[in-house]
mmCIF file of C-alpha atoms in Angstrom:
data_model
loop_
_atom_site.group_PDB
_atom_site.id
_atom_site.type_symbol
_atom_site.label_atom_id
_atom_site.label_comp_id
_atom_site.label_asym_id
_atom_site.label_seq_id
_atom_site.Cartn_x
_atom_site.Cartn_y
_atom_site.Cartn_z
ATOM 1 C CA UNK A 1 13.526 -8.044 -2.201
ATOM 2 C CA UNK A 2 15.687 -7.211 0.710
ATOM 3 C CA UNK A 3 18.152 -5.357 -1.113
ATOM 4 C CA UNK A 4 15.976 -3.594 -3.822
ATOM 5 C CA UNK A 5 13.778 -2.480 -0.472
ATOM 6 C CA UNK A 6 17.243 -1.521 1.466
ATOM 7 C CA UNK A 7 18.298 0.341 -1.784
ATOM 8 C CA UNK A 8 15.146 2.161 -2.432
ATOM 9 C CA UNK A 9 14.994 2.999 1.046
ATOM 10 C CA UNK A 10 18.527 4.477 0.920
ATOM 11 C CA UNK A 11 17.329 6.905 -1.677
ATOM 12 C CA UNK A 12 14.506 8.115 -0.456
ATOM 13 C CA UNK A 13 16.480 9.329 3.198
ATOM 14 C CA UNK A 14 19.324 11.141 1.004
ATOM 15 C CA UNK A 15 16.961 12.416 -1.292
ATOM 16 C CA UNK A 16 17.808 10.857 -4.331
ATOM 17 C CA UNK A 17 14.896 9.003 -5.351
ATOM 18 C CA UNK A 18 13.528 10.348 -8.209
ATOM 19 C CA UNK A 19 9.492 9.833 -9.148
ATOM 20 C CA UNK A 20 9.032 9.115 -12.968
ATOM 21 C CA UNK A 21 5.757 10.603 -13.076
ATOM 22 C CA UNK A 22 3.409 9.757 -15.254
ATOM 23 C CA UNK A 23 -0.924 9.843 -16.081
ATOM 24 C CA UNK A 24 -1.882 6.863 -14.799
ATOM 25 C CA UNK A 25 -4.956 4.302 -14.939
ATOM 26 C CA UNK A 26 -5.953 3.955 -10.866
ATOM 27 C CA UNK A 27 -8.240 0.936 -12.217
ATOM 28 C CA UNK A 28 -5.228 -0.841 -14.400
ATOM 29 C CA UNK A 29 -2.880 -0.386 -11.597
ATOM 30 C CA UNK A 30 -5.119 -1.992 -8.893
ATOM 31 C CA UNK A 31 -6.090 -4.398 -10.834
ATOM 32 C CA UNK A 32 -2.011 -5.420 -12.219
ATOM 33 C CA UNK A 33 -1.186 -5.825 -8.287
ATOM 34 C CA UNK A 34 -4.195 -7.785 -7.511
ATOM 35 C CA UNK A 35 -2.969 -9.989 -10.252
ATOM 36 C CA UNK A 36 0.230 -10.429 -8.855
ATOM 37 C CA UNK A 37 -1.072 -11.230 -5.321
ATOM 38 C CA UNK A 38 -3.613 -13.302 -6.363
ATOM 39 C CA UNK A 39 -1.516 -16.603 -5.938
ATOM 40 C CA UNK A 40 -0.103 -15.477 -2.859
ATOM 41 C CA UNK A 41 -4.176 -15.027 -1.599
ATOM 42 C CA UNK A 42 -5.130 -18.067 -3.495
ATOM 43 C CA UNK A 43 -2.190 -20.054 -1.402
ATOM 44 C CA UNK A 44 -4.073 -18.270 1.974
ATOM 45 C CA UNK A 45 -7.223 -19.108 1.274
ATOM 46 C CA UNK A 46 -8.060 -15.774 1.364
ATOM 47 C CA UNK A 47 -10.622 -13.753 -0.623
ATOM 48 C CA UNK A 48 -9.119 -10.847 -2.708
ATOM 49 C CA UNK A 49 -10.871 -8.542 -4.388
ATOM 50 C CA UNK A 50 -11.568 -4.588 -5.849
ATOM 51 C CA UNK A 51 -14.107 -1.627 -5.010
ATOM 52 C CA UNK A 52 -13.305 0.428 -8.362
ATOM 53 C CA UNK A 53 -15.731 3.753 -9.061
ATOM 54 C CA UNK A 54 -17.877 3.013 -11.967
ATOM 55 C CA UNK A 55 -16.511 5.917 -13.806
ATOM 56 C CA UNK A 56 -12.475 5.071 -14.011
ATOM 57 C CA UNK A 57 -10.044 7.623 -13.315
ATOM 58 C CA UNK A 58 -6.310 8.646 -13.480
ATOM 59 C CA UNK A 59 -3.503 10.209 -11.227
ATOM 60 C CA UNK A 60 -0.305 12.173 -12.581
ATOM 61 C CA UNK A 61 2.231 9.795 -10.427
ATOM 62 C CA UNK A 62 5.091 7.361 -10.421
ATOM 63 C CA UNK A 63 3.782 3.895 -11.756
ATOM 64 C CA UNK A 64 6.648 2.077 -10.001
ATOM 65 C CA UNK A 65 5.851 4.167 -6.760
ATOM 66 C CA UNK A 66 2.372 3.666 -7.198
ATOM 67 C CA UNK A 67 2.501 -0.499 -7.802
ATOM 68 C CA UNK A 68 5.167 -0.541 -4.669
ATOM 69 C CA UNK A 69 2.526 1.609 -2.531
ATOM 70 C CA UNK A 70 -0.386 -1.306 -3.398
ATOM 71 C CA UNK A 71 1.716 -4.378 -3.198
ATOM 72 C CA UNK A 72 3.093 -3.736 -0.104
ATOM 73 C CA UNK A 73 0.106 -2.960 1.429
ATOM 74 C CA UNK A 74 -1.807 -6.122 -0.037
ATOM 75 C CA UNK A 75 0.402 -7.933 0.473
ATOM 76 C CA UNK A 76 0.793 -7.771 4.236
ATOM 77 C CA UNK A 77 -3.103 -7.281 4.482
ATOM 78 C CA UNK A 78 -2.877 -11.195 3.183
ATOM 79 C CA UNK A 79 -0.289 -12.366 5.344
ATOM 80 C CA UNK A 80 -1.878 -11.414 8.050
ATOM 81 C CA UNK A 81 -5.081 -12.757 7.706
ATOM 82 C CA UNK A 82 -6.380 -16.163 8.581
ATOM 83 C CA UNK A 83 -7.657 -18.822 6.194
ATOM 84 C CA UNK A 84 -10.722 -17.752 4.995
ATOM 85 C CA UNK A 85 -10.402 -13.235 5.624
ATOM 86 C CA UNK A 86 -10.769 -11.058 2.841
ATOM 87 C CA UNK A 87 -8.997 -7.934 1.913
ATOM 88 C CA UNK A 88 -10.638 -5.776 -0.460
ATOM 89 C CA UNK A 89 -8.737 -2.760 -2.293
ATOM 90 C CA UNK A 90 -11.102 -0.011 -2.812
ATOM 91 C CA UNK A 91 -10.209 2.990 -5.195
ATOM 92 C CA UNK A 92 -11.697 6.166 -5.214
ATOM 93 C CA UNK A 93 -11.358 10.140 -6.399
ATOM 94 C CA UNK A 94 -12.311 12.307 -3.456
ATOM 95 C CA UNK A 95 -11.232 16.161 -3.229
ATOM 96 C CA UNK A 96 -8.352 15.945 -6.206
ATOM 97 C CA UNK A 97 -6.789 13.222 -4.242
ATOM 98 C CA UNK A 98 -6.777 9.068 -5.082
ATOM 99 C CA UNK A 99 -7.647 7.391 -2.087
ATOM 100 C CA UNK A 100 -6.683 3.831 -2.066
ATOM 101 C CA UNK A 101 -7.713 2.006 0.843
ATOM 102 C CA UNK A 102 -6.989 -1.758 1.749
ATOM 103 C CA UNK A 103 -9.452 -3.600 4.553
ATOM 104 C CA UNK A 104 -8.521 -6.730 5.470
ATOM 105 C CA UNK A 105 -10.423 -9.221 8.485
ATOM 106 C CA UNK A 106 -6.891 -10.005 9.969
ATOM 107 C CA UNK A 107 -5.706 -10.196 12.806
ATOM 108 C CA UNK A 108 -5.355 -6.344 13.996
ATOM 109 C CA UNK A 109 -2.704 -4.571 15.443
ATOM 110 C CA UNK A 110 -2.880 -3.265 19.375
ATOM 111 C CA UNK A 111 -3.636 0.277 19.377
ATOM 112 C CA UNK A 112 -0.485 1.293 21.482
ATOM 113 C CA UNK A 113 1.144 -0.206 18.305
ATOM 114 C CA UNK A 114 -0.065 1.712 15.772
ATOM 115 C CA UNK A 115 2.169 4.816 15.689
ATOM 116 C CA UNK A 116 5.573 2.481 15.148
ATOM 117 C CA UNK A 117 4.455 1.636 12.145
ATOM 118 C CA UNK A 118 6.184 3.005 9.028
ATOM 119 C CA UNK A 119 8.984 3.068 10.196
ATOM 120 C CA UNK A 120 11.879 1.173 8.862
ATOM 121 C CA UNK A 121 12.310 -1.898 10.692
ATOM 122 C CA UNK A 122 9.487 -1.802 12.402
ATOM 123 C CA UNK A 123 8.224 -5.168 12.546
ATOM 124 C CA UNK A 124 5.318 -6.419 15.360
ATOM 125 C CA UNK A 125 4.151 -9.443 17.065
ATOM 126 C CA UNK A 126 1.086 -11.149 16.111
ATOM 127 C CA UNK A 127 -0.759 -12.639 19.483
ATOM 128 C CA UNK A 128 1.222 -15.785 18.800
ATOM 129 C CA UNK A 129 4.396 -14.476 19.699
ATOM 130 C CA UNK A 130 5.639 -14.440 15.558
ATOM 131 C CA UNK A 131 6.459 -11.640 13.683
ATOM 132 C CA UNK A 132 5.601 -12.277 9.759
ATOM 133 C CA UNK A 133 7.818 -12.563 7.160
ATOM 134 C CA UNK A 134 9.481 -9.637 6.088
ATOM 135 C CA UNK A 135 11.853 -6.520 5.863
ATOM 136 C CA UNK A 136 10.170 -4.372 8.004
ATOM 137 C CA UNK A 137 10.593 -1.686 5.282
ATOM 138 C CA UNK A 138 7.466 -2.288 3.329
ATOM 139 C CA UNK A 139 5.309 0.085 5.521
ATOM 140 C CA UNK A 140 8.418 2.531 5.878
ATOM 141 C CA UNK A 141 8.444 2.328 1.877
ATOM 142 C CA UNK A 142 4.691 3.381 1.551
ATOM 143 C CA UNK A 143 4.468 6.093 3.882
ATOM 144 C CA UNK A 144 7.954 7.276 2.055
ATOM 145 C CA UNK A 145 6.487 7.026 -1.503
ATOM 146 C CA UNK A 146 3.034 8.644 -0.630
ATOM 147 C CA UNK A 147 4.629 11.573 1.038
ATOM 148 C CA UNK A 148 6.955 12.040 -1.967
ATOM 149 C CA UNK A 149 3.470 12.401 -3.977
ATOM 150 C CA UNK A 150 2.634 14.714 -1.569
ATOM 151 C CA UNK A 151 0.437 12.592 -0.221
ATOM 152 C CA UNK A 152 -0.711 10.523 3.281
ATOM 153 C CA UNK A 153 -0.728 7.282 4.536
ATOM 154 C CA UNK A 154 -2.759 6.369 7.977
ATOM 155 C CA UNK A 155 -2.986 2.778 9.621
ATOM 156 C CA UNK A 156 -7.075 2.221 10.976
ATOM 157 C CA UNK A 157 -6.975 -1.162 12.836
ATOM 158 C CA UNK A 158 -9.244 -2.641 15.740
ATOM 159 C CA UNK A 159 -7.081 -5.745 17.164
ATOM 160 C CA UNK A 160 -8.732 -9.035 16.417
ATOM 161 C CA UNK A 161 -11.132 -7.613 13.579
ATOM 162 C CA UNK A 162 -8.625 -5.999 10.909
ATOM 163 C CA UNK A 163 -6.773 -3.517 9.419
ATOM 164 C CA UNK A 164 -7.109 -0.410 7.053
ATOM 165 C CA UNK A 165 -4.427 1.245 5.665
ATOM 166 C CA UNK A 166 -5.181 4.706 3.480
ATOM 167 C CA UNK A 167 -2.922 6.442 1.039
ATOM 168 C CA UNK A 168 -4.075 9.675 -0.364
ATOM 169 C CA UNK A 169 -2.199 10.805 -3.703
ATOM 170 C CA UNK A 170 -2.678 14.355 -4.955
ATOM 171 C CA UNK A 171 -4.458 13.641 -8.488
ATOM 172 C CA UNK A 172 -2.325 16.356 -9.836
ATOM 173 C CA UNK A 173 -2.366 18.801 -13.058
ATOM 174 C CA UNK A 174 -1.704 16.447 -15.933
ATOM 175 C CA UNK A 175 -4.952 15.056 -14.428
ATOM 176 C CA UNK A 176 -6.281 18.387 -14.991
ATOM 177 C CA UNK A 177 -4.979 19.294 -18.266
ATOM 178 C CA UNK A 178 -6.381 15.626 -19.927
ATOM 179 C CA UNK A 179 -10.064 16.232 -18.394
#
């Protein structure tokens, strides 16, 4: 994970990663990557679950980019929360843009804290002392892949209560052109 995160990283500064875009299911997707975290919650003891609109849609993205995006960001809503949280992915089509947002009831990150993350590297402190396992390149990854969508990402958190981290993807033409 380490190197594939070091290599895609690498790419993305010099501008060689290319995104392999394709019209994609928003509901398959988030429901593939809670699939593949659901051990990791299961092992946790923490709940996992989806928000999805009633009325499924598509984005004209990267499926690689898009999985990378929603794994990182679950998983690390699931490390950090204690035995017994939640984290809920919610999916929604707002303004031509997918907006995927992931709430967890971890442990929060101090609000002078905030703006270092996404970075690469950047790894923090929990109120123990420990930093969680980790690259500190998964954040720096999804801010790097939504922005090559053209998209955002934003960090919400209250310290002690939880965290919210939003990516917005343009839905883009193809999206257009199928409807």
């Amino acid at each position: 994970d380490l190197i594939n995160d070091i290599r895609d990283m690498s790419k993305i500064e010099a501008g060689k990663h290319e995104l392999d875009k394709e019209l994609l299911s928003v509901d398959e997707i988030v429901r593939e990557c809670l699939d593949l975290m659901s051990e990791q919650a299961l092992q946790s003891n923490v709940t996992l679950k989806a928000e999805l609109p009633s009325a499924p849609f598509s984005v004209y993205a990267d499926r690689r980019a898009i999985k990378q995006i929603l794994l990182n960001i679950v998983s690390n809503a699931v490390k950090f929360t204690p035995v017994n949280g939640s984290v809920v992915v919610r999916a929604r089509a707002k303004e031509r843009q997918c907006v995927l947002a992931v709430s967890d009831t971890g442990v929060g990150i101090p609000a002078d804290q905030i703006y270092r993350l996404g970075n690469p590297f950047v790894q923090l402190r929990n109120n123990a002392g420990a930093t969680g396992k980790g690259t500190g390149l998964g954040l720096a990854l999804v801010r790097a892949l939504s922005e090559m969508h053209g998209g955002t990402f934003k960090i919400e958190s209250v310290e002690g209560h939880g965290t919210t981290v939003t990516v917005t993807i343009p839905l883009g033409s193809k999206v257009a052109m199928a409807a």
